[in-house]
Coordinates of C-alpha atoms in Angstrom, one line a residue:
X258 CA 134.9 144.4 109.6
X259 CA 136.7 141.6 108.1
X260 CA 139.2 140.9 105.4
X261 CA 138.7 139.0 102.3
X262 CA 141.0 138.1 99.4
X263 CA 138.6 138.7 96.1
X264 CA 139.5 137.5 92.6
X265 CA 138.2 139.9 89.6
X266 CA 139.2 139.2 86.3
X267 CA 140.2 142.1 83.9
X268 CA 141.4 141.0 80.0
X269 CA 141.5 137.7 81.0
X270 CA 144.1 138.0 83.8
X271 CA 143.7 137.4 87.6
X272 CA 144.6 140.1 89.8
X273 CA 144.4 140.4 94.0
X274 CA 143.4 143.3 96.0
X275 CA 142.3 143.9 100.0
X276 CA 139.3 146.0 100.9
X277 CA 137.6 146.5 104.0
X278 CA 134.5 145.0 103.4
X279 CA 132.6 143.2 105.5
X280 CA 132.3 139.2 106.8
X281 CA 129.0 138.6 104.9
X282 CA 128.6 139.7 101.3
X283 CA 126.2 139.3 98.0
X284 CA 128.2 136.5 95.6
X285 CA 127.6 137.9 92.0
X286 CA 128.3 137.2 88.2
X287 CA 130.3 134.3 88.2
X288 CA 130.6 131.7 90.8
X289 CA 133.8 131.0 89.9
X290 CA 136.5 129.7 87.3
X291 CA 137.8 126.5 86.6
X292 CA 140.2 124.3 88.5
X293 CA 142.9 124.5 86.2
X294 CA 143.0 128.3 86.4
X295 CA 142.8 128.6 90.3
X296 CA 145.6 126.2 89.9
X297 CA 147.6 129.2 89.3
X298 CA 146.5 131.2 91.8
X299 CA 148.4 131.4 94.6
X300 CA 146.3 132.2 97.7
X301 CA 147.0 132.0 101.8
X302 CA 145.8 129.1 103.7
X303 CA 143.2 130.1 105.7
X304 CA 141.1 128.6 108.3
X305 CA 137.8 128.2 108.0
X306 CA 135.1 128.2 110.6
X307 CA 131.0 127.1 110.8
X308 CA 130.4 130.9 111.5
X309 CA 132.3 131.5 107.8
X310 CA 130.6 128.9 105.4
X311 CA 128.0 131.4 104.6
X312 CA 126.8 131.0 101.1
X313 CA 128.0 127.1 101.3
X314 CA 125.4 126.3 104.2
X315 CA 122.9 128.7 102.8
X316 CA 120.3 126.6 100.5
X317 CA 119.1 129.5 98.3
X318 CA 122.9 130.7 98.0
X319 CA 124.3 127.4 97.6
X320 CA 121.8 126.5 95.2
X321 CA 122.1 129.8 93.0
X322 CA 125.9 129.3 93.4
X323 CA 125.4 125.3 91.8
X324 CA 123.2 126.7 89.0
X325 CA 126.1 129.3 87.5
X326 CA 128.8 126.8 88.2
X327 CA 128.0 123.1 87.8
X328 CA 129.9 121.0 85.8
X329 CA 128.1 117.8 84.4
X330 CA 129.8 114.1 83.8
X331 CA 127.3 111.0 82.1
X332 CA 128.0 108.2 79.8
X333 CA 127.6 108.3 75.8
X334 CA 124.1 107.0 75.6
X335 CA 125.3 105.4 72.4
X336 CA 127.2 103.2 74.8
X337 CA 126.6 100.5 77.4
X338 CA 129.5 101.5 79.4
X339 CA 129.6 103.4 82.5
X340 CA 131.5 106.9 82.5
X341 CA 133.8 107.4 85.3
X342 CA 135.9 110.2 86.2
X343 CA 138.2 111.2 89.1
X344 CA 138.4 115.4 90.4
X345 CA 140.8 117.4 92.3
X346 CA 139.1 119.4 94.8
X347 CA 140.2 122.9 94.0
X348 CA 142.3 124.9 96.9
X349 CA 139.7 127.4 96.7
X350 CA 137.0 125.0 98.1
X351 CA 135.4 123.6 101.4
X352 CA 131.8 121.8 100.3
X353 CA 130.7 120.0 97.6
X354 CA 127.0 120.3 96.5
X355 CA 126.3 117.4 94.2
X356 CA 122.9 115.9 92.1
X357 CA 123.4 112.3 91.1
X358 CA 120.9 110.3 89.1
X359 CA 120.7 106.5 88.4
X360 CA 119.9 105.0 84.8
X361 CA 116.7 104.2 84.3
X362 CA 115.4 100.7 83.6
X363 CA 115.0 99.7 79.9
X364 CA 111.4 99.8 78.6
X365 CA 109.6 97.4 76.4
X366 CA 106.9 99.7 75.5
X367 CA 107.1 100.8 72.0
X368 CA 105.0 103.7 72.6
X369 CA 105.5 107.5 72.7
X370 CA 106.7 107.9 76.4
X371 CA 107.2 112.2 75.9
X372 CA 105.0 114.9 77.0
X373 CA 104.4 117.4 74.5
X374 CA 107.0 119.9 75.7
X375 CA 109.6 117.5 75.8
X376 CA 110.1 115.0 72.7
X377 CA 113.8 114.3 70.8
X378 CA 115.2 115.4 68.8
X379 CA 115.6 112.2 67.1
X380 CA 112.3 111.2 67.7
X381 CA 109.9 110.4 64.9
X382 CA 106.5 109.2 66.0
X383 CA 105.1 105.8 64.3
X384 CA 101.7 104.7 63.5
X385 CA 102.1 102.2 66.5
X386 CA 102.7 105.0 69.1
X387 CA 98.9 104.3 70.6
X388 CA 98.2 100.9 70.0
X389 CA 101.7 99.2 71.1
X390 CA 100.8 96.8 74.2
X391 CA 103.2 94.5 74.3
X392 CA 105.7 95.9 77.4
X393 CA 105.8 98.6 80.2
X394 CA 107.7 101.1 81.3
X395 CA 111.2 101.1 83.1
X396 CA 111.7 102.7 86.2
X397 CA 113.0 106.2 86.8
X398 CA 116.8 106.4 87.8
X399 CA 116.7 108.1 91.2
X400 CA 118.2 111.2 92.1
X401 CA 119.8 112.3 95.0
X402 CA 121.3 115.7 96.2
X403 CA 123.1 116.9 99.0
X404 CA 126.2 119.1 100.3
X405 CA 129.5 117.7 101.9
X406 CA 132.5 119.4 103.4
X407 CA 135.6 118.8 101.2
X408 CA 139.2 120.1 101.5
X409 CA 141.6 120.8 99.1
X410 CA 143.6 117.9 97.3
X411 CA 140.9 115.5 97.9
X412 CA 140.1 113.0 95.0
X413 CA 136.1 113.1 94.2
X414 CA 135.7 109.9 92.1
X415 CA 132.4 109.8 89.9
X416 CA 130.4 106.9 88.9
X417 CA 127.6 107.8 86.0
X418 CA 125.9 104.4 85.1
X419 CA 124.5 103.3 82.0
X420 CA 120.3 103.2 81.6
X421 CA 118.9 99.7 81.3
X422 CA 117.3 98.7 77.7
X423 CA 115.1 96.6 76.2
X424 CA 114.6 95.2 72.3
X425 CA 111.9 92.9 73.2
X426 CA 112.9 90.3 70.6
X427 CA 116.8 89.8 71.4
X428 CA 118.5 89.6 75.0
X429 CA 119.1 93.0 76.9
X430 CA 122.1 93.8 79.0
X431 CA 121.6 95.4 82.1
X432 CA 123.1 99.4 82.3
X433 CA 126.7 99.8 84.1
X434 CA 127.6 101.7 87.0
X435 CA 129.0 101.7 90.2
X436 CA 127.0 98.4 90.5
X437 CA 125.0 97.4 87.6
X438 CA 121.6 96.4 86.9
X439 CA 120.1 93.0 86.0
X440 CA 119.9 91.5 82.9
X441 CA 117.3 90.0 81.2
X442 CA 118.9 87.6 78.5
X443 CA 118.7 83.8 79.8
X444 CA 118.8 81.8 76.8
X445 CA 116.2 79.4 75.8
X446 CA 118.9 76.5 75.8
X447 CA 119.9 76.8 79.7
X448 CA 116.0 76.3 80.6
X449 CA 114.0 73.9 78.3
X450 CA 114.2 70.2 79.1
X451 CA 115.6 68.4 76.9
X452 CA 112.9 66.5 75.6
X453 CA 110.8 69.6 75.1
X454 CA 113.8 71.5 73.1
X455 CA 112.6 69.7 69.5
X456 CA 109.2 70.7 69.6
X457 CA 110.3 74.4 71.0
X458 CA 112.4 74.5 68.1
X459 CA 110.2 73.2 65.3
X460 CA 110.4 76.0 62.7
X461 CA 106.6 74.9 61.4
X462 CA 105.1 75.6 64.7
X463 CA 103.9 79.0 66.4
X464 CA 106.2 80.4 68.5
X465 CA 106.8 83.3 70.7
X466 CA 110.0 84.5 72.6
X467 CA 110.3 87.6 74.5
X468 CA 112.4 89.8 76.8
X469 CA 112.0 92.1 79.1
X470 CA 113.8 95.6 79.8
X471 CA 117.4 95.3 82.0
X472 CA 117.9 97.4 84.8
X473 CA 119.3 100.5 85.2
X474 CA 123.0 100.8 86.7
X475 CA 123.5 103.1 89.9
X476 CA 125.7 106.5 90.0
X477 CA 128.4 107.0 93.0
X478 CA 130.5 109.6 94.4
X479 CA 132.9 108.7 96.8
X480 CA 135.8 110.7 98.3
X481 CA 139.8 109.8 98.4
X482 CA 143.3 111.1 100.1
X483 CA 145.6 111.8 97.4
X484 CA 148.0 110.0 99.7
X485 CA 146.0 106.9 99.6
X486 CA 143.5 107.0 96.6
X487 CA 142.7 103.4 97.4
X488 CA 141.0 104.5 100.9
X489 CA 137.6 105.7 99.7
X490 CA 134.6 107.3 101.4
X491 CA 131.6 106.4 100.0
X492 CA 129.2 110.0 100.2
X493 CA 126.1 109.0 97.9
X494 CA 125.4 106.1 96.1
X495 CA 121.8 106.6 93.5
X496 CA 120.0 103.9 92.2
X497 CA 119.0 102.5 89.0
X498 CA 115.5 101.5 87.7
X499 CA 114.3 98.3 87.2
X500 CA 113.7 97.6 83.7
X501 CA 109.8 96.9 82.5
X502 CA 108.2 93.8 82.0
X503 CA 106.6 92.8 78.9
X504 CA 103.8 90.6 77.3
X505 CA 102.9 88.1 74.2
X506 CA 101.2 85.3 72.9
X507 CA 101.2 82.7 70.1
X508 CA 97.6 81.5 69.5
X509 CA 96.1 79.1 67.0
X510 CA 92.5 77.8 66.0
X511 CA 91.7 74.4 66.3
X512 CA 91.1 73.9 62.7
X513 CA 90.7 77.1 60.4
X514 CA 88.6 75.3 58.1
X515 CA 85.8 73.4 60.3
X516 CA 82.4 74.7 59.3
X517 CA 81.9 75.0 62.6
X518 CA 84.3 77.5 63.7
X519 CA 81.8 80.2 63.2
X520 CA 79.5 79.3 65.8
X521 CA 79.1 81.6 68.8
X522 CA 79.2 79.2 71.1
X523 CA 82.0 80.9 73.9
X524 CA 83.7 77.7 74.3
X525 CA 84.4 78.0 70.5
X526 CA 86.0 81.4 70.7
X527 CA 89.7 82.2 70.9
X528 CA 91.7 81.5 73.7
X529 CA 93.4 84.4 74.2
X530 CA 93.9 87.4 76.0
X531 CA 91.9 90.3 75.4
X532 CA 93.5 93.4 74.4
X533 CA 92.7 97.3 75.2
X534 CA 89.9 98.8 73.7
X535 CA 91.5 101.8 72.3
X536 CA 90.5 104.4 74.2
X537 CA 93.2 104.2 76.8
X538 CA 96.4 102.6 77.3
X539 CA 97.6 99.3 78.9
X540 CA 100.3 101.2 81.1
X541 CA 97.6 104.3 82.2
X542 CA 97.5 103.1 86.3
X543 CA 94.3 105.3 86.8
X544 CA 92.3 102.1 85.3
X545 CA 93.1 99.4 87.1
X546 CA 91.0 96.9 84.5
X547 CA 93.5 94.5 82.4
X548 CA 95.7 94.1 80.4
X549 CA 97.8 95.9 82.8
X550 CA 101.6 95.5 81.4
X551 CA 104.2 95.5 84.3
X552 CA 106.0 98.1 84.9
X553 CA 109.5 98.5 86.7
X554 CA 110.5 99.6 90.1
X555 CA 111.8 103.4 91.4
X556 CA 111.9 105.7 94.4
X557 CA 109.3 108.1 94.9
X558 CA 109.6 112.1 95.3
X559 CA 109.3 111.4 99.4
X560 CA 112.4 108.7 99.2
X561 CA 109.9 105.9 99.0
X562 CA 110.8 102.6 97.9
X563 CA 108.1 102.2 95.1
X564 CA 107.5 98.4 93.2
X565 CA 107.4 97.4 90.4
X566 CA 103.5 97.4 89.0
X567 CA 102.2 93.8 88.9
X568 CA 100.9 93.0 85.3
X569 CA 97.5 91.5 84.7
X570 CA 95.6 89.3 81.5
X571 CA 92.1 88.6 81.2
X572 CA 91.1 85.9 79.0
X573 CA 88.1 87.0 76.5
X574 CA 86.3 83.7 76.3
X575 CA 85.6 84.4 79.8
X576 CA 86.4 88.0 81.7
X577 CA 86.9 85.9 85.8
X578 CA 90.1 84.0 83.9
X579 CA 92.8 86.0 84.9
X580 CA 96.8 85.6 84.8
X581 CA 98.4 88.1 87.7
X582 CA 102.4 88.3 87.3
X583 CA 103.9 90.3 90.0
X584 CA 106.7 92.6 89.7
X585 CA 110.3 92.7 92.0
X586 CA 110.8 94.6 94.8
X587 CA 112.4 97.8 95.3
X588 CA 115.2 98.3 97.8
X589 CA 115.2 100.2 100.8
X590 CA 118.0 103.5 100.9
X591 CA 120.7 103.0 103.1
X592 CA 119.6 99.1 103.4
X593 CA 122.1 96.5 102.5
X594 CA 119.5 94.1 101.7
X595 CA 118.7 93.8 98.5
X596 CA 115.0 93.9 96.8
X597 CA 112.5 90.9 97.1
X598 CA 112.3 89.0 94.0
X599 CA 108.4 88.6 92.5
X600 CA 106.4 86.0 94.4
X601 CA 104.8 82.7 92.2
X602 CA 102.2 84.6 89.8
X603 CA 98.1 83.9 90.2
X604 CA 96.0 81.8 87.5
X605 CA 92.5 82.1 87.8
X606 CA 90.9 79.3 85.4
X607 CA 87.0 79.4 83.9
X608 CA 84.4 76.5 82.9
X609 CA 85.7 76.2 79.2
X610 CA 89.3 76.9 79.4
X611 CA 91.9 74.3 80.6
X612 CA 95.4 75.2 81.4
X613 CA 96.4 71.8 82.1
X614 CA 96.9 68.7 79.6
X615 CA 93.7 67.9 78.0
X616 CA 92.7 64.4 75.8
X617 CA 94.3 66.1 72.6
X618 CA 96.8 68.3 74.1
X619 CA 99.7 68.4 75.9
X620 CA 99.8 71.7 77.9
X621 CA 102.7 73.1 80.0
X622 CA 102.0 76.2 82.3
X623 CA 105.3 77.7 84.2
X624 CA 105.1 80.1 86.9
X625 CA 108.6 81.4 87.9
X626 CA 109.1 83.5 91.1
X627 CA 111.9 86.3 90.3
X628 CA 115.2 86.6 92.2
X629 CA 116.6 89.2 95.4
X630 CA 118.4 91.4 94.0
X631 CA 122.2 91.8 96.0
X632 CA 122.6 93.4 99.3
X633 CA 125.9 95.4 100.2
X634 CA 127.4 99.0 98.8
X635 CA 127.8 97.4 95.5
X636 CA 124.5 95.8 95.0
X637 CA 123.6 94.3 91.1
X638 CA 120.2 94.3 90.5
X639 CA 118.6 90.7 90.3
X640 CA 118.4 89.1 86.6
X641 CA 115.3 88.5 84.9
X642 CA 113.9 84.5 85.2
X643 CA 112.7 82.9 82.2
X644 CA 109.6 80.4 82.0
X645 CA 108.5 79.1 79.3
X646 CA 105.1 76.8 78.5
X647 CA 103.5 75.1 75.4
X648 CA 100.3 73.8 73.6
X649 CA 101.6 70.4 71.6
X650 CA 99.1 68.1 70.3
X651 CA 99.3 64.6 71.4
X652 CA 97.6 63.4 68.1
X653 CA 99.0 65.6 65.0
X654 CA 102.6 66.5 65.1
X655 CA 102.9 67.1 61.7
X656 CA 101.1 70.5 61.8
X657 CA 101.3 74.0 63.3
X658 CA 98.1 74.1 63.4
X659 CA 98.0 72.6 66.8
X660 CA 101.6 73.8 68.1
X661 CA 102.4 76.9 70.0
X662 CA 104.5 77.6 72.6
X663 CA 105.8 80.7 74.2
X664 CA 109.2 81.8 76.1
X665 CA 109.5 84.6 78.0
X666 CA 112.3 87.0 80.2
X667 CA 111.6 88.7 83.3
X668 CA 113.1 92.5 83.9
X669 CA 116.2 93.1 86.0
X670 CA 116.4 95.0 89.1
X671 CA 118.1 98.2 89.3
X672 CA 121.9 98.2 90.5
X673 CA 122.3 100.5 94.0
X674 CA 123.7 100.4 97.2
X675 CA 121.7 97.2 97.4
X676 CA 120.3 95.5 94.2
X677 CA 116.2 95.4 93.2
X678 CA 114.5 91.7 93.2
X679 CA 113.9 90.9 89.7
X680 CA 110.5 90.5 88.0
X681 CA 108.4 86.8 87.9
X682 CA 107.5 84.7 85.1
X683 CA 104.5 83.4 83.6
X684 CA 104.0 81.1 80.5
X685 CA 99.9 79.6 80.5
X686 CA 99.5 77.5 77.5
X687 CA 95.5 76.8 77.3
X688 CA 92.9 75.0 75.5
X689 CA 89.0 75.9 75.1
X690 CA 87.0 73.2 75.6
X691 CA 82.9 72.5 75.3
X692 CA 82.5 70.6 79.1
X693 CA 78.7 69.5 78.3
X694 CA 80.1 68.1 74.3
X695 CA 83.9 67.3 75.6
X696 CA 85.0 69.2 72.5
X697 CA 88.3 71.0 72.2
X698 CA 88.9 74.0 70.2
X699 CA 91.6 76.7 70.3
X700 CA 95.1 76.9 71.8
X701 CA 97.3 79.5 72.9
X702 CA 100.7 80.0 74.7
X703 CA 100.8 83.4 76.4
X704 CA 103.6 85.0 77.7
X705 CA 103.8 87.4 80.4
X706 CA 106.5 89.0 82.4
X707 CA 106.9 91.3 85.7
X708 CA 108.8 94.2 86.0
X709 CA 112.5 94.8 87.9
X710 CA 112.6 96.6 91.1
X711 CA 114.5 99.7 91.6
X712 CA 118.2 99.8 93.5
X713 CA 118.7 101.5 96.8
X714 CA 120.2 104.6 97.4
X715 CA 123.2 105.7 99.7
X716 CA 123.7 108.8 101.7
X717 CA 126.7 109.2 104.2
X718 CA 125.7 110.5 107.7
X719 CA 127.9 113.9 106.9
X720 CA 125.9 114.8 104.0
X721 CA 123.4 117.6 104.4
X722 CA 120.5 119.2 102.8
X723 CA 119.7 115.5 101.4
X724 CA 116.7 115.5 98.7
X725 CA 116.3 112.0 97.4
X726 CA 113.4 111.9 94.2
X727 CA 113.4 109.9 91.1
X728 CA 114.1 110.5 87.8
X729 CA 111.5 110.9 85.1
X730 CA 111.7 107.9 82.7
X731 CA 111.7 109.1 79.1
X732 CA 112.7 106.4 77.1
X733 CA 111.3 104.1 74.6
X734 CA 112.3 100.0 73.8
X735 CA 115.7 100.0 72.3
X736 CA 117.1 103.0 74.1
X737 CA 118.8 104.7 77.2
X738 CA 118.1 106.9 79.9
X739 CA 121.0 106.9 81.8
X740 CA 122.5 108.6 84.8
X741 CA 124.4 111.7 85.5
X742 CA 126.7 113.4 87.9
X743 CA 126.4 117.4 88.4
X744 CA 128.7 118.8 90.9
X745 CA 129.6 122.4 92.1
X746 CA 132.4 123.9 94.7
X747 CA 131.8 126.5 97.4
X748 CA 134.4 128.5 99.4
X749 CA 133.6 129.8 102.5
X750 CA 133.2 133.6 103.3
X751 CA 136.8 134.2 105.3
X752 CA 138.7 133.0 102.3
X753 CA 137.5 134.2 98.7
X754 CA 134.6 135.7 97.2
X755 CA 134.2 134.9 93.7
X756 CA 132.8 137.9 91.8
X757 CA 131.6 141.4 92.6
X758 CA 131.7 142.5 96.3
X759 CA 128.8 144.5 97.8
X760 CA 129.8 146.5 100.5
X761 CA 127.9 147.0 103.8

């Protein structure tokens, strides 16, 4: 039989007592009090061995311990900034048992993005919740739990980052943290040639310019010596999403008022993309058929690095032409190479649609190849490229009837121990066109983006009972999901039991 100190709490004081009781016991009511109060408490040094962690090593003790007594740190979600926040490990306490989530990336999707038994507050549904497919969905935040052996005096330093976002129309920033994620704001001036900047700027003709979701910004806890707070351990580092891609076009007829217009002739049709028939969803992965919008990058339940969904267009003059953005890459945990960017995008052309200058037009098409994201602890997710692409006619400039052109953004890797690749770019302007007639109708510019892949996670070699998942993304365009921090402290059975004791 052993001795323990125990700590009960009777009108709100603290008061010591001895018992024989023995070395293993039941840890009841609560886990146990704040810092600042065991401040005040003055209690023996005493050693602590393997044999004595008990409840600390134990998973359904240490869990049931975390549940009554975690403490919770994240940023405002009203603001782009990361929280951080620096700890005092208690005297009381030997291991840590921590859950840290990365923001998510930013989605582009105006949709409803709850399940029924979860919805905000806040959240009023729109008559555009079903029938919204201009974007994706960001990627989950991942989340990663462990335990790690402390002492007393130690400085735990907490990084909560920020969730990516995405407004579609205006430039998103990507989400803060311990490393944060990529952007996706390039301006149209640092891209368009300058003899293309006139006509991309003619307020007459059609125009379209979109962005994509940012990435989330990874969560950190790392470890000090009061002595020497600027020599750090890093424990855990969890990664951000990458934000969403998203998808537009500016389209015009030919001429509105030619009698002919009405024909059925397919070469005289539209040349745009077709869009989802209403009975299911662009982002529902369980039908593969396009449009597919792109979504961002995460890490799966069995710490999986999972891309970034590719996005997909099908033209509806003819269903074989196809435009294929891919998505970035997803880094590796505990890699310090950051995510692939998006490889070059795939055009599949049709008999009757040109994507290429024709006798009446001149046509740009871009296809942009996304970006690594950065490798090391403090890996920033890859910013989104921009591409951008037109429809000008070489005889009429007068008009918008025969102008369009479309910009868009890519989304931004998620920040993490290494950074996600960042999403490519596609802009196809096109042209229908009778081959047997040599006729030439419509024109469009479509826009289309790939998703950010998802930052790597960090555990240190001394951390156990590691579970590594990712967050579920419920977020909509212009707001945040971002990370957290929950964190508990454990003593170990020679030194004091919380609570009441259960004799044996």
């Amino acid at each position: 039989m052993g001795r323990s100190l125990t700590f009960t709490q009777t009108q709100g004081k603290f008061h010591t007592m001895t018992q024989e009781i023995s070395r293993r016991k039941l840890v009841t009511g609560t886990a146990w009090a704040a810092p600042a109060v065991l401040a005040s408490v003055t209690t023996p040094a005493l050693a602590a061995s393997n044999a004595d962690d008990g409840p600390c090593l134990d998973s359904i003790e240490s869990y049931a311990i975390h549940k009554r007594d975690r403490r919770k740190v994240s940023a405002d979600w009203q603001s782009p900034n990361k929280y951080y926040e620096e700890v005092t490990v208690p005297a009381y306490a030997r291991y840590l048992r921590f859950v840290i989530a990365g923001g998510s990336g930013g989605t582009a999707h105006t949709g409803q993005w709850w399940s029924n038994s979860y919805r905000p507050p806040w959240w009023s549904p729109g008559p555009e919740d079903f029938s919204d497919y201009s974007g994706g969905k960001g990627g989950g935040g991942s989340i990663v739990e462990g335990i790690v052996k402390v002492k007393p005096g130690q400085i735990i330093k907490l990084h909560a980052g920020v969730g990516g976002i995405a407004y579609y129309d205006k430039p998103a920033i990507g989400g803060e943290g311990y490393s944060n994620g990529g952007d996706s704001s390039v301006l149209p001036e640092s891209v368009i040639a300058p003899e293309d900047r006139e006509k991309m700027n003619n307020p007459v003709y059609n125009h379209v310019v979109i962005y994509s979701g940012s990435g989330g910004g990874s969560s950190a806890l790392l470890l000090s010596d009061p002595a020497d707070p600027s020599k750090e351990s890093l424990i855990a580092v969890a990664g951000g999403g990458g934000g969403s891609g998203a998808r537009g076009m500016a389209s015009l007829p030919y001429n509105p008022q030619d009698e002919d217009y009405a024909d059925t002739s397919r070469y005289k049709k539209p040349a745009v993309w077709a869009t989802d028939d209403g009975k299911r969803r662009s982002y529902n992965r369980q039908n593969t058929k396009p449009p597919l919008a792109a979504d961002g990058g995460y890490t799966s339940n069995v710490n999986k690095a999972v891309d970034g969904e590719d996005g997909m267009e099908v033209y509806e003059l003819n269903p074989s032409a196809t435009v294929t953005v891919h998505s970035g890459k997803t880094a590796e945990s505990n890699n310090t190479s950051g995510g692939a960017g998006a490889p070059v995008g795939e055009l599949v052309s049709a008999r009757g649609l040109a994507f290429s200058s024709t006798p009446d037009m001149h046509i740009r098409t871009s296809n942009v190849p996304g970006v690594q994201g950065e490798g090391g602890e403090k890996g920033r997710g890859a910013d989104g490229v921009a591409a951008y692409g037109y429809a000008f006619s070489t005889t009429d400039h007068a008009t918008s009837q025969r102008n369009v052109s479309g910009y868009i953004v890519s989304g931004g890797g998620g920040g993490g121990y290494s950074g996600g690749g960042s999403g490519g770019a596609i802009v196809v302007g096109a042209q229908t066109f009778d081959p047997d007639q040599h006729q030439y109708y419509d024109v469009s510019a479509g826009a289309t983006a790939g998703g950010g892949g998802g930052g790597g996670n960090y555990v240190a070699s001394d951390v156990i009972d590691v579970s590594i998942y990712t967050e579920s993304s419920r977020t909509n365009r212009g707001w945040r999901t971002d990370g957290y921090i929950e964190y508990s402290f454990c003593p170990s059975d020679s030194e004091i039991i919380w609570g009441e004791e259960v004799l044996t």
